[in-house]
Coordinates of N, CA, C and O in Angstrom, one line a residue:
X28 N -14.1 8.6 -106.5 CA -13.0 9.3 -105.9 C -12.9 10.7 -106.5 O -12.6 11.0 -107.6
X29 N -13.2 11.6 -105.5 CA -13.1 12.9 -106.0 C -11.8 13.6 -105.7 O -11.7 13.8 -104.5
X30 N -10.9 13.9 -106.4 CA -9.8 14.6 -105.8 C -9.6 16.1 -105.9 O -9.9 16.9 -106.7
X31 N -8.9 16.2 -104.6 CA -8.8 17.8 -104.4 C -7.8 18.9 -105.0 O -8.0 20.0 -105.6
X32 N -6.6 18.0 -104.6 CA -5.6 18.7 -105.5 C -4.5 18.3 -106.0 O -3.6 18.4 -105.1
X33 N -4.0 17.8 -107.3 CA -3.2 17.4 -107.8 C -1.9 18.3 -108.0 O -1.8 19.5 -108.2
X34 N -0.5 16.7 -107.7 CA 0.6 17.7 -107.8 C 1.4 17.8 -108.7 O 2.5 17.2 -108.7
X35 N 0.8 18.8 -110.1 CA 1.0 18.2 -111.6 C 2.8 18.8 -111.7 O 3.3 18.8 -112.8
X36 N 3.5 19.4 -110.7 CA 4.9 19.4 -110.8 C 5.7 18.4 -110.8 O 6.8 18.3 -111.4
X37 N 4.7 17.5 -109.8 CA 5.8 16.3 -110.0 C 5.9 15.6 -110.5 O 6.8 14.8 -110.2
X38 N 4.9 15.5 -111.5 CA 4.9 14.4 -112.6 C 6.1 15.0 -113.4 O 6.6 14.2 -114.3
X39 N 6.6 16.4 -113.2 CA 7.6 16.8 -114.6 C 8.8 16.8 -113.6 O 9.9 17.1 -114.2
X40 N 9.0 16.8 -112.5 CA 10.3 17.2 -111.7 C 10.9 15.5 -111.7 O 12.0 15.2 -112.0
X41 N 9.9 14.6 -111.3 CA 10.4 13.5 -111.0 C 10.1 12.2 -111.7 O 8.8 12.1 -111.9
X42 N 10.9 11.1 -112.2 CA 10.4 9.5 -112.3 C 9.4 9.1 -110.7 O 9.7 9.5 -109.5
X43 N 8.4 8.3 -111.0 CA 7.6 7.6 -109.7 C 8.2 6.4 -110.0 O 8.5 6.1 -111.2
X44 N 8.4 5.5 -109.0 CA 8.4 4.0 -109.0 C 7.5 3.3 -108.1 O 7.2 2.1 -108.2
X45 N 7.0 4.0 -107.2 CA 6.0 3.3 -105.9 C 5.0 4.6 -105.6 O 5.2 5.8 -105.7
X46 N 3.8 3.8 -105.3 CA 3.0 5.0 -104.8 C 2.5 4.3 -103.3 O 2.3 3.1 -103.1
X47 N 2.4 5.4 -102.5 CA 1.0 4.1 -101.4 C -0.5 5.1 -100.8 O -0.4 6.3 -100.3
X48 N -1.2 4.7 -100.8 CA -1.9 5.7 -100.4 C -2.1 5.7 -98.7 O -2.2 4.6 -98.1
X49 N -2.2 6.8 -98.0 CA -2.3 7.3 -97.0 C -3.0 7.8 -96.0 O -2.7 9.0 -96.1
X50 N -4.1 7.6 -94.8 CA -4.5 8.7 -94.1 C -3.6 10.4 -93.8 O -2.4 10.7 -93.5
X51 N -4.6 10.8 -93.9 CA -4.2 12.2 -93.1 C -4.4 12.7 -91.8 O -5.6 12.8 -91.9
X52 N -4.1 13.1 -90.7 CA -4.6 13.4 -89.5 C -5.0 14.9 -89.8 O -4.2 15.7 -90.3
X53 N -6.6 15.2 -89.5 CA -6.5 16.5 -89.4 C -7.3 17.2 -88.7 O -8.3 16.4 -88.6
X54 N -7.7 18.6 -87.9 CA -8.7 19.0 -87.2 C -10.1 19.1 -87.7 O -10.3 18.7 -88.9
X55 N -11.1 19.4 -87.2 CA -12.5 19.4 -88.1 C -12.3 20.8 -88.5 O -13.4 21.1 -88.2
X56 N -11.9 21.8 -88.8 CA -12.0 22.5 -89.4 C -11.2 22.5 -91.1 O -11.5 22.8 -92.3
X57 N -10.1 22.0 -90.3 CA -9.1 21.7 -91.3 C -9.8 20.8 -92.6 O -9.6 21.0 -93.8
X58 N -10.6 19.8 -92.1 CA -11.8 18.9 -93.1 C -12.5 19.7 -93.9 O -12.6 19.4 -95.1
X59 N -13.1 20.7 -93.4 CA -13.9 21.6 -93.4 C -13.6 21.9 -94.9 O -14.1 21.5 -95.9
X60 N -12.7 22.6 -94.6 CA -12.1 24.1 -95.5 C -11.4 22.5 -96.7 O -11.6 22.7 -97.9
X61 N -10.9 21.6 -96.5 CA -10.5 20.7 -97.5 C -11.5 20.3 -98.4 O -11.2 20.4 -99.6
X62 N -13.1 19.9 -98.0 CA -13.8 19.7 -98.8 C -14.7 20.6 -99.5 O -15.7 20.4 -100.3
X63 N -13.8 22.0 -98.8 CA -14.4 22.7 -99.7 C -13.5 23.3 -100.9 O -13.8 24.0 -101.8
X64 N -12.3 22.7 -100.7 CA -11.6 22.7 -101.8 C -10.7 23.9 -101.5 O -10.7 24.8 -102.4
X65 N -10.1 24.0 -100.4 CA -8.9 24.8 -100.3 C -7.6 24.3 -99.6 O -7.2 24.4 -98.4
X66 N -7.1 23.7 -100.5 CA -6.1 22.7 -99.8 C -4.9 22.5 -101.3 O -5.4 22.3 -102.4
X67 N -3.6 22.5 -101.1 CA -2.9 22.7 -101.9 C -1.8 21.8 -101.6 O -1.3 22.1 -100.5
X68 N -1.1 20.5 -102.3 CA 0.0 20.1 -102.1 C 1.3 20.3 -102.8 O 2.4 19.9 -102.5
X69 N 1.0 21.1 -103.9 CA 2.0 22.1 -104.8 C 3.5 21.9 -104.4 O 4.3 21.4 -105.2
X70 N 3.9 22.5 -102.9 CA 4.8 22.6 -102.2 C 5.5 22.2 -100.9 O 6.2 22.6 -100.0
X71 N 4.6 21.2 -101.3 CA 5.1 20.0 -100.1 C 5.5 18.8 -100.4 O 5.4 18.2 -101.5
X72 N 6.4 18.0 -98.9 CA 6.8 16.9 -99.4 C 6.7 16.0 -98.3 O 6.0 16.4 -97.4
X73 N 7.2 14.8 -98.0 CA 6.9 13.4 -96.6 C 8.3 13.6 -96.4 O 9.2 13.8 -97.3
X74 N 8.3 13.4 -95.1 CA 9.4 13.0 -94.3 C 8.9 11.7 -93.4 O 7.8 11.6 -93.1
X75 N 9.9 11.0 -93.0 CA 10.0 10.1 -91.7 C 11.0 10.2 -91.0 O 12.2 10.0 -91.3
X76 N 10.3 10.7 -90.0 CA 11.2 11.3 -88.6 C 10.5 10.2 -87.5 O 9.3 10.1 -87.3
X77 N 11.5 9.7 -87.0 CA 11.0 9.4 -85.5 C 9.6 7.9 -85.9 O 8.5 7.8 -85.2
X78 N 9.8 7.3 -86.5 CA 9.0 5.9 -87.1 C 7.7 6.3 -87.5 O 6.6 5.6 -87.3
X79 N 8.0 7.7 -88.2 CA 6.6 8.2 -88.1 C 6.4 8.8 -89.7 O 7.5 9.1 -90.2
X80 N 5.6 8.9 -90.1 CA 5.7 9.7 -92.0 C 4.9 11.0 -91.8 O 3.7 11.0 -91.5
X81 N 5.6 12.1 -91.8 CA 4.6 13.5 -92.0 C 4.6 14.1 -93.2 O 5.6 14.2 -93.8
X82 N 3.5 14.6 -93.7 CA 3.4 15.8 -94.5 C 3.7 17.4 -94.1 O 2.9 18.0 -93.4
X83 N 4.6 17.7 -94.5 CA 5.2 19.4 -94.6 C 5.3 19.8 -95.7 O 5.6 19.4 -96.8
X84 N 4.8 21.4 -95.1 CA 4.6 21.9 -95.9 C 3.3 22.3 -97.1 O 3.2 23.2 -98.0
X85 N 2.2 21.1 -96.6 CA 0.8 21.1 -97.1 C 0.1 22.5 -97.0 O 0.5 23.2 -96.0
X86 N -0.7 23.0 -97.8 CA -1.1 24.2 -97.3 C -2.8 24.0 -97.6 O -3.3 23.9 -98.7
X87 N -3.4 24.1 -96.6 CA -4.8 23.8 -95.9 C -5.2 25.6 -95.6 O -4.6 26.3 -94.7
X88 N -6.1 26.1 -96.2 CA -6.7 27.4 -95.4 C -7.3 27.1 -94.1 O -7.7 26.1 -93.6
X89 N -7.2 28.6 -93.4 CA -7.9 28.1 -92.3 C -9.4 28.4 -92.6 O -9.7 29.1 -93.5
X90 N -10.3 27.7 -91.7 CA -11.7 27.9 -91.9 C -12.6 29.0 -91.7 O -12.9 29.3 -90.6
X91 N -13.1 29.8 -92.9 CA -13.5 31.1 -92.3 C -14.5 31.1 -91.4 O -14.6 32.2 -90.7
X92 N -15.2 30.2 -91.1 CA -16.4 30.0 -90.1 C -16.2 29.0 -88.6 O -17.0 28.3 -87.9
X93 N -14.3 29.5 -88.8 CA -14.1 28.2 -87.7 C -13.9 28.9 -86.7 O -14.5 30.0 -86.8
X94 N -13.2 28.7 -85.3 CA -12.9 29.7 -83.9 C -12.0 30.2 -84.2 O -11.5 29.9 -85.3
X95 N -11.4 31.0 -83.6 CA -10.1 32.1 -83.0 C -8.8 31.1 -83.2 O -7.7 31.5 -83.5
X96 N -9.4 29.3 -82.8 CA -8.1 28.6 -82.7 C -7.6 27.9 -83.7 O -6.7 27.1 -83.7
X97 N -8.5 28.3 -84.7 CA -7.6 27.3 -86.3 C -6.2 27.1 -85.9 O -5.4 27.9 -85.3
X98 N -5.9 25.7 -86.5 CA -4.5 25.5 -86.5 C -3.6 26.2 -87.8 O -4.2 26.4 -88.9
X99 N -2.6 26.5 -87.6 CA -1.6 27.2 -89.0 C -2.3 26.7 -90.5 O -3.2 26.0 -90.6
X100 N -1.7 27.1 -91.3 CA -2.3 26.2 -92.9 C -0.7 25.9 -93.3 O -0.6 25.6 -94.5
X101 N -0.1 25.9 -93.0 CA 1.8 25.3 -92.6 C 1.9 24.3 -92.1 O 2.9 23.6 -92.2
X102 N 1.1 24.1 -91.5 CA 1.4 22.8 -90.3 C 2.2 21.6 -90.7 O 2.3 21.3 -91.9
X103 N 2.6 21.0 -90.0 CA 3.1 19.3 -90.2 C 2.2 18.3 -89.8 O 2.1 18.1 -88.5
X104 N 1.6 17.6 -90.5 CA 0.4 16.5 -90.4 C 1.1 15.2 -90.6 O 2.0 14.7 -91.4
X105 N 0.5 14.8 -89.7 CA 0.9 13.2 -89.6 C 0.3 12.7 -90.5 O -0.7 13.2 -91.0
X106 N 0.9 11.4 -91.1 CA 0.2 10.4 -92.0 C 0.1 9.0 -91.6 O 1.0 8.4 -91.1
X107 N -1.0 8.4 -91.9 CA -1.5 7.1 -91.5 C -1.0 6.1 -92.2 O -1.4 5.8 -93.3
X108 N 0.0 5.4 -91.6 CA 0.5 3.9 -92.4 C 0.6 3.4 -91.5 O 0.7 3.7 -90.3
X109 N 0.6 2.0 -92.1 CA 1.2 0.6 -91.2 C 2.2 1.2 -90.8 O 2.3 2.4 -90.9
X110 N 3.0 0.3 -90.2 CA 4.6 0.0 -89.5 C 5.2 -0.5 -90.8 O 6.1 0.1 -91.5
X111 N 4.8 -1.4 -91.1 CA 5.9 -1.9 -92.4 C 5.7 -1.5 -93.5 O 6.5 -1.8 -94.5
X112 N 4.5 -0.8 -93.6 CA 4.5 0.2 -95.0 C 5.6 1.9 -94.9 O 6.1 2.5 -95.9
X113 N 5.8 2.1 -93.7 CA 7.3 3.1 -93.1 C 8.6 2.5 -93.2 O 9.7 3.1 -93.4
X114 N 8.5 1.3 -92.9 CA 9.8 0.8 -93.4 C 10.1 0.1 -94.9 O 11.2 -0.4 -95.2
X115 N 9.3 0.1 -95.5 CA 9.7 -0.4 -97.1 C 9.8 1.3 -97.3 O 11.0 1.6 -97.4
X116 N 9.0 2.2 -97.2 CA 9.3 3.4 -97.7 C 10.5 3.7 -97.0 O 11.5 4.0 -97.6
X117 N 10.4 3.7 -95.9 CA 11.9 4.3 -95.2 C 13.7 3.1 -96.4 O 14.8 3.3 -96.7
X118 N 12.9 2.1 -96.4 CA 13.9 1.6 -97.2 C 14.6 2.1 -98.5 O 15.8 2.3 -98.8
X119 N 13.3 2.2 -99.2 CA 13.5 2.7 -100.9 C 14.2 4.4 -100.6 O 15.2 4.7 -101.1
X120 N 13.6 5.3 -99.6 CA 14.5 7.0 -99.7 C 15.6 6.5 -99.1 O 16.4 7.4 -98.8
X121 N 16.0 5.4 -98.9 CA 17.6 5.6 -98.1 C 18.7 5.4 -99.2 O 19.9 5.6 -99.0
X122 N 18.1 4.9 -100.3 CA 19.1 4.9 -101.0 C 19.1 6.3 -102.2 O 18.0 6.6 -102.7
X123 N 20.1 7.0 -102.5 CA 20.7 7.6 -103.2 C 19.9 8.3 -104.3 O 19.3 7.6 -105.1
X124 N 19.8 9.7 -104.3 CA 18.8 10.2 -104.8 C 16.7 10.3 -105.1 O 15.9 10.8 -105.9
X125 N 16.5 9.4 -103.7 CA 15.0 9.3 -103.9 C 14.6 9.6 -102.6 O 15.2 9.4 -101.6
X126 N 13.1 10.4 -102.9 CA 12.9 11.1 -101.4 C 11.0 10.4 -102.1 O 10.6 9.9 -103.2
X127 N 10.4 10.9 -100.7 CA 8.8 11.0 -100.8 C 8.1 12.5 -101.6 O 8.5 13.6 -101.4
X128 N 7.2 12.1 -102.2 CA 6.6 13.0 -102.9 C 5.1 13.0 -103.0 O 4.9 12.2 -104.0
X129 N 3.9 13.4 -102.4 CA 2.4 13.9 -102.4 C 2.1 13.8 -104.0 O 2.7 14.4 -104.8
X130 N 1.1 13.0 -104.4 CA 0.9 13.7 -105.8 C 0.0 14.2 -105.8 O -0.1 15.3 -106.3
X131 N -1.4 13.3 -105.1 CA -2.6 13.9 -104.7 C -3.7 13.5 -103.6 O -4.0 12.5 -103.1
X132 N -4.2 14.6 -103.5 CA -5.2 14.5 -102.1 C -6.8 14.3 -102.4 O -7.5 15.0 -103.1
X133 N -6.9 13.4 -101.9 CA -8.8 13.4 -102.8 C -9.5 12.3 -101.7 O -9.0 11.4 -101.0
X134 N -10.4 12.6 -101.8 CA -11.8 11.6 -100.8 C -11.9 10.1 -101.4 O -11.7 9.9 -102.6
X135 N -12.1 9.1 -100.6 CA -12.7 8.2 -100.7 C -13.2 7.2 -99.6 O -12.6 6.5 -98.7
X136 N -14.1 7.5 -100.0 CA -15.4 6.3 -98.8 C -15.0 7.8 -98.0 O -14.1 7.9 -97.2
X137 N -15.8 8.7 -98.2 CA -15.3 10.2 -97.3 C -14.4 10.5 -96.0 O -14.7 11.1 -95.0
X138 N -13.1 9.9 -96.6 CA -11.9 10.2 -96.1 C -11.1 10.7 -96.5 O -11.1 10.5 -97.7
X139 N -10.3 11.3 -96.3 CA -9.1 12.4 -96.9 C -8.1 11.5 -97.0 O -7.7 11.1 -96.0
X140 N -7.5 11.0 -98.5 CA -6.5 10.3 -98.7 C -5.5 11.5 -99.3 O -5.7 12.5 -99.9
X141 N -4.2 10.8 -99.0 CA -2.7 11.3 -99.7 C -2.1 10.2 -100.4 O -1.6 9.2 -99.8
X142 N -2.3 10.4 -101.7 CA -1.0 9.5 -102.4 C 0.6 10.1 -102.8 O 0.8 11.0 -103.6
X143 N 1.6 9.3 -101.7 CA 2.3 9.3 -101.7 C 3.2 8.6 -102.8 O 2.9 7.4 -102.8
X144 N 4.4 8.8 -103.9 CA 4.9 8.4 -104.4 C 6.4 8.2 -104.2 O 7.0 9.3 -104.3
X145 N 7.2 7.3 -104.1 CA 8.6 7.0 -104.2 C 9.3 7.5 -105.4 O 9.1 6.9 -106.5
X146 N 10.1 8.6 -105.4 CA 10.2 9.8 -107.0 C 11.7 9.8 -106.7 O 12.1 9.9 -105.5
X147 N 12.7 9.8 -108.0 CA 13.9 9.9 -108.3 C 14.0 11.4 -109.2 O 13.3 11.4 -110.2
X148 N 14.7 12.4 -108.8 CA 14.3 13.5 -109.4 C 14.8 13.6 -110.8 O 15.9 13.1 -110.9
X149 N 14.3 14.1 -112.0 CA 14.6 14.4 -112.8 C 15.9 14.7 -113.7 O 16.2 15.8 -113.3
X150 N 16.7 14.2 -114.6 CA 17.7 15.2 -114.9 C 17.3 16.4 -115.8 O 16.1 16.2 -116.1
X151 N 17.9 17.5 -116.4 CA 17.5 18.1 -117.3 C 17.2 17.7 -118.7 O 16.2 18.2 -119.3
X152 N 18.1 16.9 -119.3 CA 17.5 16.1 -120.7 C 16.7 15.3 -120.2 O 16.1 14.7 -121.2
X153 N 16.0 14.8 -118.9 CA 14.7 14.0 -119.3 C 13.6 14.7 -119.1 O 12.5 14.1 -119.3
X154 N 13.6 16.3 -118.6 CA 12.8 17.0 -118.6 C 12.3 17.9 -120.0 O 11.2 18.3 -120.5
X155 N 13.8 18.0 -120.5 CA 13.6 18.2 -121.9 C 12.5 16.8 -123.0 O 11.7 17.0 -124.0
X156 N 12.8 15.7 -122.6 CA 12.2 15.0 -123.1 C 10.7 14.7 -123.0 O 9.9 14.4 -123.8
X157 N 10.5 15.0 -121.6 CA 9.1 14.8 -121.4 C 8.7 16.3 -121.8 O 7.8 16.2 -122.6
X158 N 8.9 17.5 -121.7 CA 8.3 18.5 -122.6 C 8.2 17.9 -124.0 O 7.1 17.5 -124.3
X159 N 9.4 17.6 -125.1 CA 9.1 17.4 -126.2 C 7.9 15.9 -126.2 O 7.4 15.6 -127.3
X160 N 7.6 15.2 -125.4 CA 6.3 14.1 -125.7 C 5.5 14.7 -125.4 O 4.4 14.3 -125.8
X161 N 5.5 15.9 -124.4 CA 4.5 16.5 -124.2 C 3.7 17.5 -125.8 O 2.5 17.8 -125.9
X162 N 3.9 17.5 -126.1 CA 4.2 18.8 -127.3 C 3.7 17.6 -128.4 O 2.7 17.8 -129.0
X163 N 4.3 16.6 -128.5 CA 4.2 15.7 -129.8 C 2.5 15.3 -129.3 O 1.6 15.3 -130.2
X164 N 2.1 15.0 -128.1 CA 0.7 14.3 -127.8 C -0.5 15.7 -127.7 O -1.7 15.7 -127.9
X165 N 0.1 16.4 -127.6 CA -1.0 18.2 -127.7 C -0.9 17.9 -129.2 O -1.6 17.0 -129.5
X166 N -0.3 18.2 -129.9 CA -0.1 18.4 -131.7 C -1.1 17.3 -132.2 O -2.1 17.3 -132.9
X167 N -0.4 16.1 -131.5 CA -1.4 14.7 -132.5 C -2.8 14.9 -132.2 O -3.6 14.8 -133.1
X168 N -3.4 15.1 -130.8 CA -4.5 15.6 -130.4 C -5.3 16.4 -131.1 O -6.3 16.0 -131.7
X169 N -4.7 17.6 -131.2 CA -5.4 18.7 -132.2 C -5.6 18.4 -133.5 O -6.4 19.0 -134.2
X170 N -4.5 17.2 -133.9 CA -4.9 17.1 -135.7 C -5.7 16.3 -135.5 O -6.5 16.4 -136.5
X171 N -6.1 15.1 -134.6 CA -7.4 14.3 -134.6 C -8.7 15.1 -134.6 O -9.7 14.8 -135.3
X172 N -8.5 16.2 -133.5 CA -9.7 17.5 -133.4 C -9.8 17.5 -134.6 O -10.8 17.1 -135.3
X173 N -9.0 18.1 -135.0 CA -9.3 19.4 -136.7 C -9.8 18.4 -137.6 O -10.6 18.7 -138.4
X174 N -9.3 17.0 -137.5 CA -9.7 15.9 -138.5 C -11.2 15.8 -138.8 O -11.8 16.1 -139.9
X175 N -11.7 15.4 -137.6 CA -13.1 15.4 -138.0 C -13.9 16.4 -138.2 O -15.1 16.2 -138.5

């Protein structure tokens, strides 16, 4: 599993409770320019509109060796699930502070997967918290380094 691009914000913005992984719909150029590693989920997020799960907001370059008609690198891409994998997700965001969240995009069996995660956002003291374990696991790290 090679992955493309990780969405290391949201590991600090949000709790995960569910992940599912995902197809992508996308043009052959759009493939293109993905495996070559220009593709960014940073600032994007899933919606389900219409019994359907999209990605917005993904940002995909367009292909410099592609035609005149590249599609946007904005675009809204569809995502590949079951039916009842849209409605347990459509279940879990209906309640009360949880939306869908991308964490990352990467190949397997040379397909373009999205792992989608079910994410409760953050408050500020638990952001403060995960900074300070962050900080305590860098420190312990380095004195194991320096140790030997």
């Amino acid at each position: 599993m090679k992955i493309i691009s990780k969405n290391k914000k949201a590991d600090f913005e949000y709790f995960f409770s569910d992940s599912v992984e995902a197809g992508v719909v996308l043009t052959g150029a759009e493939v293109k320019s993905v495996k070559l590693g220009h593709a960014n989920i940073n600032d994007a997020f899933c919606l389900i509109r219409g019994g359907e799960c999209w990605l917005k907001n993904a940002f995909v370059a367009s292909y410099e060796k592609g035609s005149a008609f590249n599609p946007e690198e904005r675009r809204d891409r569809k995502l590949l699930l079951h039916r009842d994998e849209i409605d347990r997700l459509e279940g879990k965001i209906n309640r009360k502070g949880f939306t869908l969240v991308p964490r990352k995009i990467y190949f397997k069996d040379n397909k373009i997967k999205v792992e989608i995660g079910v994410a409760e956002g953050k408050k500020l003291h638990d952001k403060r918290q995960t900074i300070k374990d962050r900080d305590i696991k860098r420190d312990a790290e380095r004195e194991i380094k320096n140790y030997k």
